[in-house]
Coordinates of N, CA and C and ligand atoms in Angstrom, one line a residue:
X215 N 21.4 9.2 -7.9 CA 21.6 8.6 -6.3 C 20.5 9.4 -5.6
X216 N 20.6 9.1 -4.7 CA 19.6 9.7 -3.8 C 20.4 8.7 -2.2
X217 N 20.6 9.6 -1.1 CA 21.1 8.7 0.3 C 20.0 8.8 1.1
X218 N 19.5 8.0 1.9 CA 18.8 8.2 2.5 C 19.4 7.1 4.1
X219 N 19.5 8.1 5.5 CA 20.0 7.7 6.3 C 21.7 7.2 6.0
X220 N 21.7 6.3 6.0 CA 23.3 5.8 5.6 C 23.5 5.1 4.4
X221 N 22.5 4.8 4.2 CA 22.4 3.9 2.6 C 22.2 4.8 1.2
X222 N 22.8 4.1 0.3 CA 22.5 5.0 -1.2 C 21.4 4.4 -2.1
X223 N 20.6 5.0 -2.6 CA 19.7 4.6 -3.3 C 19.4 5.0 -4.9
X224 N 18.9 4.5 -5.7 CA 19.1 4.5 -7.2 C 17.2 5.2 -7.6
X225 N 17.5 5.7 -8.5 CA 15.8 6.2 -8.8 C 15.7 5.2 -9.4
X226 N 14.1 4.8 -9.4 CA 13.4 3.1 -9.8 C 12.0 3.2 -10.1
X227 N 11.4 4.3 -9.8 CA 10.2 4.7 -10.4 C 9.8 6.0 -10.4
X228 N 9.8 6.7 -11.6 CA 9.5 8.3 -11.2 C 8.3 8.6 -10.9
X229 N 8.2 9.9 -10.8 CA 6.6 10.6 -10.3 C 6.0 10.6 -11.7
X230 N 6.5 10.7 -12.7 CA 5.6 10.7 -13.7 C 5.1 9.2 -13.8
X231 N 5.4 8.2 -14.1 CA 5.4 6.8 -14.2 C 4.6 6.6 -13.1
X232 N 4.4 7.0 -11.6 CA 3.8 6.7 -10.5 C 2.1 7.6 -10.9
X233 N 2.2 8.7 -11.4 CA 1.0 9.2 -11.6 C 0.1 8.7 -12.9
X234 N 1.1 8.3 -13.9 CA 0.2 7.5 -15.1 C -0.7 6.2 -15.0
X235 N 0.1 5.4 -13.7 CA -0.2 3.9 -13.2 C -1.3 4.6 -12.0
X236 N -1.1 4.9 -11.5 CA -2.4 5.6 -10.3 C -4.0 5.7 -10.9
X237 N -3.5 6.7 -12.3 CA -4.5 7.3 -12.9 C -5.2 5.9 -13.4
X238 N -4.5 5.2 -14.0 CA -5.4 3.9 -14.5 C -5.8 2.9 -13.7
X239 N -5.1 2.7 -12.4 CA -5.9 2.0 -11.3 C -7.2 2.7 -10.9
X240 N -7.1 4.1 -10.7 CA -8.3 5.1 -10.2 C -9.6 4.6 -11.2
X241 N -9.5 4.6 -13.0 CA -10.3 4.4 -13.6 C -10.8 3.0 -13.6
X242 N -10.1 2.1 -13.3 CA -10.6 0.4 -12.6 C -11.8 0.0 -11.7
X243 N -11.3 1.2 -10.7 CA -11.7 1.4 -9.3 C -12.9 2.2 -9.6
X244 N -13.2 3.0 -10.2 CA -14.6 3.9 -10.2 C -15.2 3.2 -11.3
X245 N -14.9 1.9 -12.2 CA -15.7 1.5 -13.1 C -16.2 0.2 -12.0
X246 N -15.4 -0.4 -11.9 CA -15.8 -1.9 -10.9 C -16.8 -1.5 -9.8
X247 N -16.3 0.1 -9.3 CA -17.5 0.2 -7.8 C -18.6 1.2 -8.4
X248 N -18.9 1.2 -9.3 CA -20.0 2.3 -9.9 C -21.1 1.8 -9.0
X249 N -21.9 2.8 -8.3 CA -23.0 2.6 -7.9 C -22.6 1.9 -6.3
X250 N -21.5 1.6 -5.7 CA -21.4 1.0 -4.9 C -20.9 1.4 -3.5
X251 N -20.7 2.6 -3.3 CA -20.1 3.4 -2.6 C -19.6 2.9 -1.6
X252 N -18.5 2.4 -2.0 CA -16.8 1.2 -1.2 C -16.7 2.4 0.0
X253 N -16.1 1.6 1.0 CA -15.6 2.1 2.3 C -13.9 1.9 2.1
X254 N -13.3 3.2 1.7 CA -11.8 2.6 1.5 C -10.9 2.6 3.0
X255 N -10.1 1.6 2.9 CA -9.4 2.0 4.1 C -8.1 1.9 3.9
X256 N -7.4 2.8 4.2 CA -5.9 3.2 3.6 C -4.9 3.0 4.9
X257 N -3.9 2.5 4.8 CA -2.9 1.8 5.8 C -1.9 2.7 5.9
X258 N -1.8 2.7 7.0 CA -0.6 3.8 7.3 C 0.6 3.5 7.8
X259 N 1.8 4.0 7.8 CA 2.3 4.8 7.5 C 2.0 5.3 6.2
X260 N 2.7 3.9 5.4 CA 3.4 3.7 4.0 C 2.7 4.3 2.8
X261 N 1.1 4.0 2.9 CA 0.3 4.4 1.9 C -0.2 5.9 1.5
X262 N 0.3 6.6 2.4 CA -0.3 7.6 2.7 C -0.3 8.5 1.2
X263 N 1.1 8.5 1.0 CA 1.1 9.2 -0.6 C 0.2 8.3 -1.8
X264 N 0.4 7.6 -1.8 CA -0.5 6.6 -2.9 C -1.9 6.6 -2.8
X265 N -2.4 7.1 -1.3 CA -4.0 6.8 -1.1 C -4.3 8.2 -1.4
X266 N -3.5 9.5 -1.4 CA -4.1 10.5 -1.4 C -4.2 11.0 -3.0
X267 N -3.0 10.2 -3.5 CA -3.0 10.5 -4.9 C -3.9 9.8 -5.9
X268 N -4.3 8.4 -5.2 CA -5.2 7.5 -6.0 C -6.7 8.0 -5.8
X269 N -7.0 8.8 -4.6 CA -8.4 9.1 -4.2 C -9.0 10.4 -5.1
X270 N -7.7 10.9 -5.3 CA -8.1 12.1 -6.3 C -8.8 11.9 -7.6
X271 N -8.3 10.5 -7.7 CA -8.6 10.3 -9.4 C -9.5 9.7 -9.4
X272 N -10.2 9.2 -7.9 CA -11.7 8.0 -8.4 C -12.8 9.0 -8.7
X273 N -13.5 9.2 -9.1 CA -14.8 9.6 -9.0 C -15.9 9.0 -9.0
X274 N -16.4 8.3 -7.9 CA -17.4 8.1 -7.6 C -17.4 8.0 -5.9
X275 N -18.7 8.4 -5.5 CA -18.7 8.5 -3.9 C -18.3 7.4 -3.2
X276 N -17.4 7.8 -2.2 CA -17.3 6.6 -1.4 C -16.6 7.2 0.2
X277 N -16.7 6.5 1.0 CA -15.6 6.8 2.5 C -14.8 6.3 2.6
X278 N -13.7 7.1 3.1 CA -12.5 6.9 3.1 C -12.3 7.1 4.6
X279 N -11.2 5.8 5.3 CA -10.9 6.0 6.6 C -9.2 5.5 6.9
X280 N -8.8 5.5 7.6 CA -7.0 4.9 8.0 C -7.2 4.0 9.2
X281 N -6.1 2.9 8.8 CA -5.9 1.7 10.0 C -4.5 2.1 9.9
X282 N -3.8 2.0 10.8 CA -2.5 1.8 11.0 C -2.0 0.6 11.8
X283 N -1.2 -0.4 11.1 CA -0.4 -1.3 11.6 C 1.2 -1.5 11.4
X284 N 2.0 -2.1 11.9 CA 3.4 -1.9 11.9 C 4.2 -3.6 11.9
X285 N 5.0 -3.6 11.2 CA 5.3 -5.3 10.9 C 7.0 -4.9 10.6
X286 N 7.4 -3.6 10.3 CA 8.6 -3.7 10.0 C 9.5 -3.1 10.9
X287 N 11.0 -3.3 11.3 CA 12.0 -2.6 11.5 C 12.9 -2.3 10.6
X288 N 13.4 -1.3 10.3 CA 14.6 -1.1 9.4 C 14.2 -1.8 8.2
X289 N 15.0 -2.9 7.8 CA 15.2 -3.5 6.3 C 14.2 -4.5 6.3
X290 N 13.7 -5.3 7.6 CA 13.4 -6.6 7.7 C 11.9 -6.6 8.3
X291 N 11.1 -7.4 7.3 CA 10.1 -7.5 8.2 C 9.6 -8.5 9.7
X292 N 9.7 -8.3 10.7 CA 9.5 -8.7 12.0 C 8.5 -10.4 11.8
X293 N 7.8 -10.2 11.2 CA 7.0 -11.4 11.0 C 5.7 -11.4 11.9
X294 N 5.7 -10.3 12.7 CA 4.4 -10.0 13.6 C 4.2 -8.6 13.4
X295 N 2.5 -8.6 13.0 CA 1.7 -7.5 13.2 C 1.3 -6.6 13.8
X296 N 1.4 -5.6 14.3 CA 0.9 -4.9 15.6 C -0.3 -3.9 15.4
X297 N -1.4 -4.1 15.6 CA -2.5 -3.1 15.2 C -2.5 -1.8 15.8
X298 N -1.9 -0.6 15.5 CA -1.4 0.5 16.1 C -2.9 1.5 16.2
X299 N -3.8 1.5 15.0 CA -5.3 2.0 15.1 C -5.8 1.3 14.0
X300 N -7.0 0.8 15.0 CA -7.7 0.0 14.5 C -9.1 0.4 13.5
X301 N -9.8 -0.4 12.9 CA -11.4 0.3 12.1 C -12.5 0.7 12.9
X302 N -12.7 2.0 12.4 CA -13.8 2.8 14.0 C -14.9 2.5 13.0
X303 N -15.1 2.5 11.9 CA -16.3 2.5 11.1 C -16.7 1.2 11.1
X304 N -18.2 1.3 10.8 CA -18.9 -0.1 10.8 C -18.5 -0.7 9.2
X305 N -17.7 -1.9 9.4 CA -17.7 -2.8 8.2 C -18.6 -3.7 7.7
X306 N -19.8 -4.0 8.4 CA -20.7 -5.1 8.4 C -21.5 -4.2 7.2
X307 N -21.4 -5.4 6.2 CA -22.4 -5.0 4.8 C -21.5 -4.4 3.9
X308 N -20.7 -3.7 4.3 CA -19.9 -3.0 3.3 C -19.0 -3.2 2.4
X309 N -18.6 -2.9 1.3 CA -17.8 -3.2 0.3 C -16.2 -2.1 0.5
X310 N -15.5 -3.1 1.0 CA -14.5 -2.8 1.4 C -13.4 -3.0 0.7
X311 N -12.4 -1.5 0.3 CA -11.3 -1.7 -0.2 C -10.0 -1.3 0.3
X312 N -9.0 -2.4 0.6 CA -8.1 -2.1 1.6 C -6.9 -1.5 0.6
X313 N -6.5 -0.3 0.9 CA -5.2 0.6 -0.1 C -3.7 0.5 0.9
X314 N -3.0 -0.3 0.2 CA -1.6 -0.7 0.7 C -0.3 0.0 -0.1
X315 N 0.9 0.1 0.3 CA 2.1 0.6 -0.3 C 2.6 -0.5 -0.5
X316 N 2.9 -1.7 -0.5 CA 3.5 -2.5 -0.7 C 3.1 -3.8 -0.2
X317 N 2.9 -4.7 -1.1 CA 3.0 -7.0 -0.2 C 4.1 -6.9 -0.5
X318 N 4.7 -7.2 0.7 CA 6.1 -7.9 0.6 C 6.2 -9.5 0.8
X319 N 6.3 -10.1 2.0 CA 5.6 -11.4 2.7 C 4.4 -11.5 2.5
X320 N 3.5 -10.6 2.6 CA 2.0 -10.9 3.0 C 1.4 -11.2 3.9
X321 N 2.8 -11.1 5.1 CA 2.3 -11.3 6.4 C 1.2 -10.1 6.8
X322 N 1.4 -8.5 6.9 CA 0.8 -8.0 7.4 C -1.0 -7.8 6.4
X323 N -0.8 -8.2 5.4 CA -2.0 -8.2 4.7 C -2.8 -9.3 5.0
X324 N -2.7 -10.2 5.0 CA -3.2 -11.6 5.5 C -3.7 -11.7 7.0
X325 N -2.9 -10.6 7.7 CA -3.6 -10.4 9.4 C -4.7 -9.8 9.1
X326 N -4.6 -8.7 8.1 CA -5.4 -7.1 8.1 C -6.4 -7.9 7.5
X327 N -6.5 -8.4 6.5 CA -8.0 -9.2 6.0 C -8.4 -10.3 6.7
X328 N -7.7 -10.7 7.5 CA -8.4 -11.7 8.2 C -9.5 -11.0 9.7
X329 N -8.4 -10.0 10.0 CA -9.3 -9.1 11.2 C -10.6 -8.4 10.4
X330 N -10.2 -7.8 9.1 CA -11.7 -7.6 8.5 C -12.5 -8.4 8.3
X331 N -12.5 -9.6 7.9 CA -13.3 -10.5 7.3 C -14.0 -10.8 8.4
X332 N -13.7 -10.8 9.6 CA -14.4 -11.2 11.0 C -15.4 -10.2 11.2
X333 N -14.9 -9.1 10.5 CA -16.4 -8.2 10.5 C -17.4 -8.2 9.7
X334 N -17.4 -9.4 9.2 CA -18.2 -9.2 8.1 C -18.8 -8.1 6.8
X335 N -18.0 -7.8 6.0 CA -18.2 -7.1 4.7 C -18.7 -7.7 4.0
X336 N -19.2 -6.8 2.9 CA -20.1 -7.4 2.0 C -18.9 -8.2 1.0
X337 N -18.0 -7.3 0.7 CA -17.0 -7.7 0.1 C -15.7 -7.0 0.5
X338 N -14.3 -7.4 -0.1 CA -13.1 -7.0 0.5 C -12.3 -7.2 -0.8
X339 N -11.8 -5.7 -1.2 CA -10.4 -6.1 -2.5 C -9.2 -5.5 -1.6
X340 N -8.2 -6.0 -2.6 CA -6.7 -4.9 -2.3 C -5.9 -4.3 -3.3
X341 N -5.8 -3.3 -2.9 CA -5.3 -2.0 -3.7 C -3.6 -2.3 -3.5
X342 N -2.8 -2.6 -4.2 CA -1.4 -2.2 -3.7 C -0.6 -1.5 -4.9
X343 N 0.0 -0.5 -4.2 CA 1.1 0.1 -5.4 C 2.0 -0.6 -5.9
X344 N 2.8 -1.5 -4.9 CA 3.8 -2.3 -5.2 C 3.6 -3.6 -5.2
X345 N 4.0 -4.6 -5.4 CA 3.9 -6.4 -5.3 C 5.6 -7.0 -5.3
X346 N 6.1 -7.3 -4.4 CA 7.6 -8.2 -4.6 C 7.1 -9.8 -4.4
X347 N 6.4 -10.1 -5.9 CA 5.9 -11.7 -6.3 C 6.9 -12.3 -5.3
X348 N 8.5 -12.5 -5.5 CA 9.4 -13.6 -4.9 C 9.9 -13.5 -3.6
X349 N 9.1 -12.4 -3.0 CA 9.0 -12.0 -1.5 C 7.8 -13.0 -0.6
X350 N 6.7 -13.0 -1.2 CA 5.3 -13.5 -0.9 C 5.6 -15.0 0.0
X351 N 5.3 -14.9 1.2 CA 5.3 -16.1 2.2 C 4.1 -16.4 2.1
X352 N 2.9 -15.5 2.3 CA 1.6 -16.1 2.3 C 0.7 -15.6 1.3
X353 N 0.0 -16.8 0.3 CA -0.8 -16.3 -0.4 C -1.6 -15.4 -0.5
X354 N -1.7 -13.9 -1.2 CA -2.7 -12.8 -0.7 C -3.0 -12.5 -2.4
X355 N -4.2 -12.3 -2.5 CA -4.7 -11.9 -4.0 C -4.8 -10.2 -3.6
X356 N -4.2 -9.9 -4.9 CA -4.0 -8.0 -4.8 C -4.8 -8.0 -6.0
X357 N -5.7 -7.0 -6.0 CA -6.9 -7.3 -7.0 C -6.2 -6.3 -8.2
X358 N -5.4 -5.0 -7.5 CA -5.0 -3.7 -8.3 C -3.5 -3.8 -7.8
X359 N -3.0 -4.3 -8.9 CA -1.8 -3.8 -8.8 C -1.0 -2.8 -9.1
X360 N -0.1 -1.5 -8.5 CA 0.5 -0.7 -9.7 C 1.8 -1.1 -9.9
X361 N 2.8 -2.0 -9.5 CA 4.0 -2.3 -10.4 C 4.3 -3.5 -9.3
X362 N 4.7 -4.6 -10.3 CA 5.6 -5.8 -9.5 C 7.0 -5.4 -9.7
X363 N 7.7 -5.8 -8.6 CA 8.8 -5.5 -8.9 C 9.7 -6.6 -7.8
X364 N 11.2 -6.5 -8.3 CA 11.9 -7.8 -7.5 C 11.9 -7.3 -5.9
X365 N 12.6 -8.3 -5.7 CA 12.8 -8.4 -4.0 C 13.7 -7.5 -3.4
X366 N 13.8 -6.4 -4.0 CA 14.9 -5.5 -3.3 C 14.2 -4.3 -2.7
X367 N 15.0 -3.7 -1.1 CA 14.3 -2.9 -0.8 C 14.2 -1.6 -1.5
X368 N 13.0 -0.9 -1.6 CA 13.0 0.7 -1.8 C 12.1 1.5 -0.7
X369 N 12.2 2.8 -1.3 CA 12.2 3.6 -0.4 C 11.4 4.8 -1.0
X370 N 10.7 6.1 -0.2 CA 10.3 7.1 -1.0 C 8.4 6.8 -1.5
X371 N 8.0 7.8 -1.7 CA 6.6 7.8 -1.8 C 5.9 7.4 -1.0
X372 N 6.1 7.7 0.3 CA 5.5 7.1 1.3 C 6.3 5.8 2.2
X373 N 7.3 5.2 1.3 CA 7.6 4.0 1.7 C 8.9 4.4 2.5
X374 N 9.4 4.1 3.4 CA 10.3 4.4 4.5 C 11.8 3.6 4.7
X375 N 12.9 3.9 4.7 CA 14.2 3.6 5.3 C 14.1 3.9 7.0
X376 N 14.0 3.3 7.7 CA 14.2 3.4 9.5 C 13.2 5.1 9.5
X377 N 12.1 5.3 8.8 CA 11.6 6.3 9.2 C 11.9 7.3 8.1
X378 N 12.9 7.3 7.6 CA 13.1 8.2 6.4 C 12.8 8.0 4.9
X379 N 12.6 9.0 4.6 CA 12.5 8.8 3.1 C 11.1 8.8 2.6
X380 N 10.3 8.8 3.4 CA 8.4 9.0 3.2 C 8.1 9.7 2.2
X381 N 9.1 11.2 2.1 CA 8.5 12.5 1.7 C 9.3 12.6 -0.1
X382 N 10.0 11.5 -0.4 CA 10.2 11.6 -1.8 C 9.2 11.3 -2.9
X383 N 9.5 12.1 -3.8 CA 8.2 12.1 -5.0 C 8.5 11.0 -5.8
X384 N 9.5 10.3 -5.7 CA 9.9 8.8 -6.4 C 10.1 7.7 -5.7
X385 N 10.6 6.6 -6.3 CA 10.7 5.5 -5.7 C 11.9 5.2 -6.0
X386 N 12.6 5.0 -4.8 CA 14.1 4.5 -5.5 C 14.5 3.2 -4.7
X387 N 15.6 2.6 -5.3 CA 15.8 1.1 -5.1 C 17.4 1.1 -4.1
X388 N 17.3 0.4 -3.5 CA 18.4 -0.1 -2.5 C 19.5 -0.2 -3.5
X389 N 20.7 0.6 -3.6 CA 22.1 0.5 -4.9 C 22.8 -1.1 -4.4
Ligands
IMP461 P1 4.8 -7.6 4.3 O1 4.2 -7.7 6.2 O2 6.1 -8.2 4.4 O3 4.1 -7.9 3.4 O4 5.1 -6.0 4.5 C1 4.4 -5.2 4.4 C2 5.2 -3.8 5.1 O5 6.4 -3.7 5.3 C3 4.5 -2.6 4.0 O6 3.2 -2.4 4.6 C4 5.9 -1.7 4.3 O7 5.5 -1.0 5.2 C5 7.0 -2.5 4.7 N1 8.0 -3.2 3.3 C6 7.6 -4.4 3.0 N2 8.8 -3.9 1.5 C7 9.2 -2.7 2.0 C8 10.3 -1.9 0.8 O8 10.8 -2.8 0.3 N3 10.4 -0.7 1.7 C9 9.8 -0.1 2.8 N4 9.1 -0.8 3.5 C10 8.8 -1.8 3.0
MG462 MG1 2.7 -0.1 5.2

């Protein structure tokens, strides 16, 4: 049991399970992008912990930068996406890898992929730690998925409930 603000959560994915899955994804990325020097774009705030742990395990040369978007207010997706920090790197001709914490409705990712595509990268792939297939409203292809989870609110390991819970080592699900 874990209390975050006014809500109760139960343990859903342990730190150990996260670590194992992340090492596996990192191996796949290292293999798929060998010799390609990709530009990794991590999506703040939610993916900060995932990006950090994932990138430590990827063992090919790459560049890493961050973008920031926001679409959530407390527990509901607003359906509108605000770009708070844009991409400052040259995207044109690059192999871009977008790293997200979770693809829920897919609205944020769709918006992000559109704005990156306009800058003519050589390729774009998407890594998301979590995917809620039942919540998808936009067709988004996630190339590397950590865990497919039911359409229930989760916190921890970067994900927040109204700004809280990001620092938890594990992922918790709303009780
Ligand atoms: P989407 O646009 O609906 O796909 O929402 C994506 C963003 O909403 C994610 O990057 C998260 O920041 C946030 N989000 C979606 N589901 C959850 C959740 O269960 N817990 C915390 N944040 C979430
Ligand atoms: Mg996010």
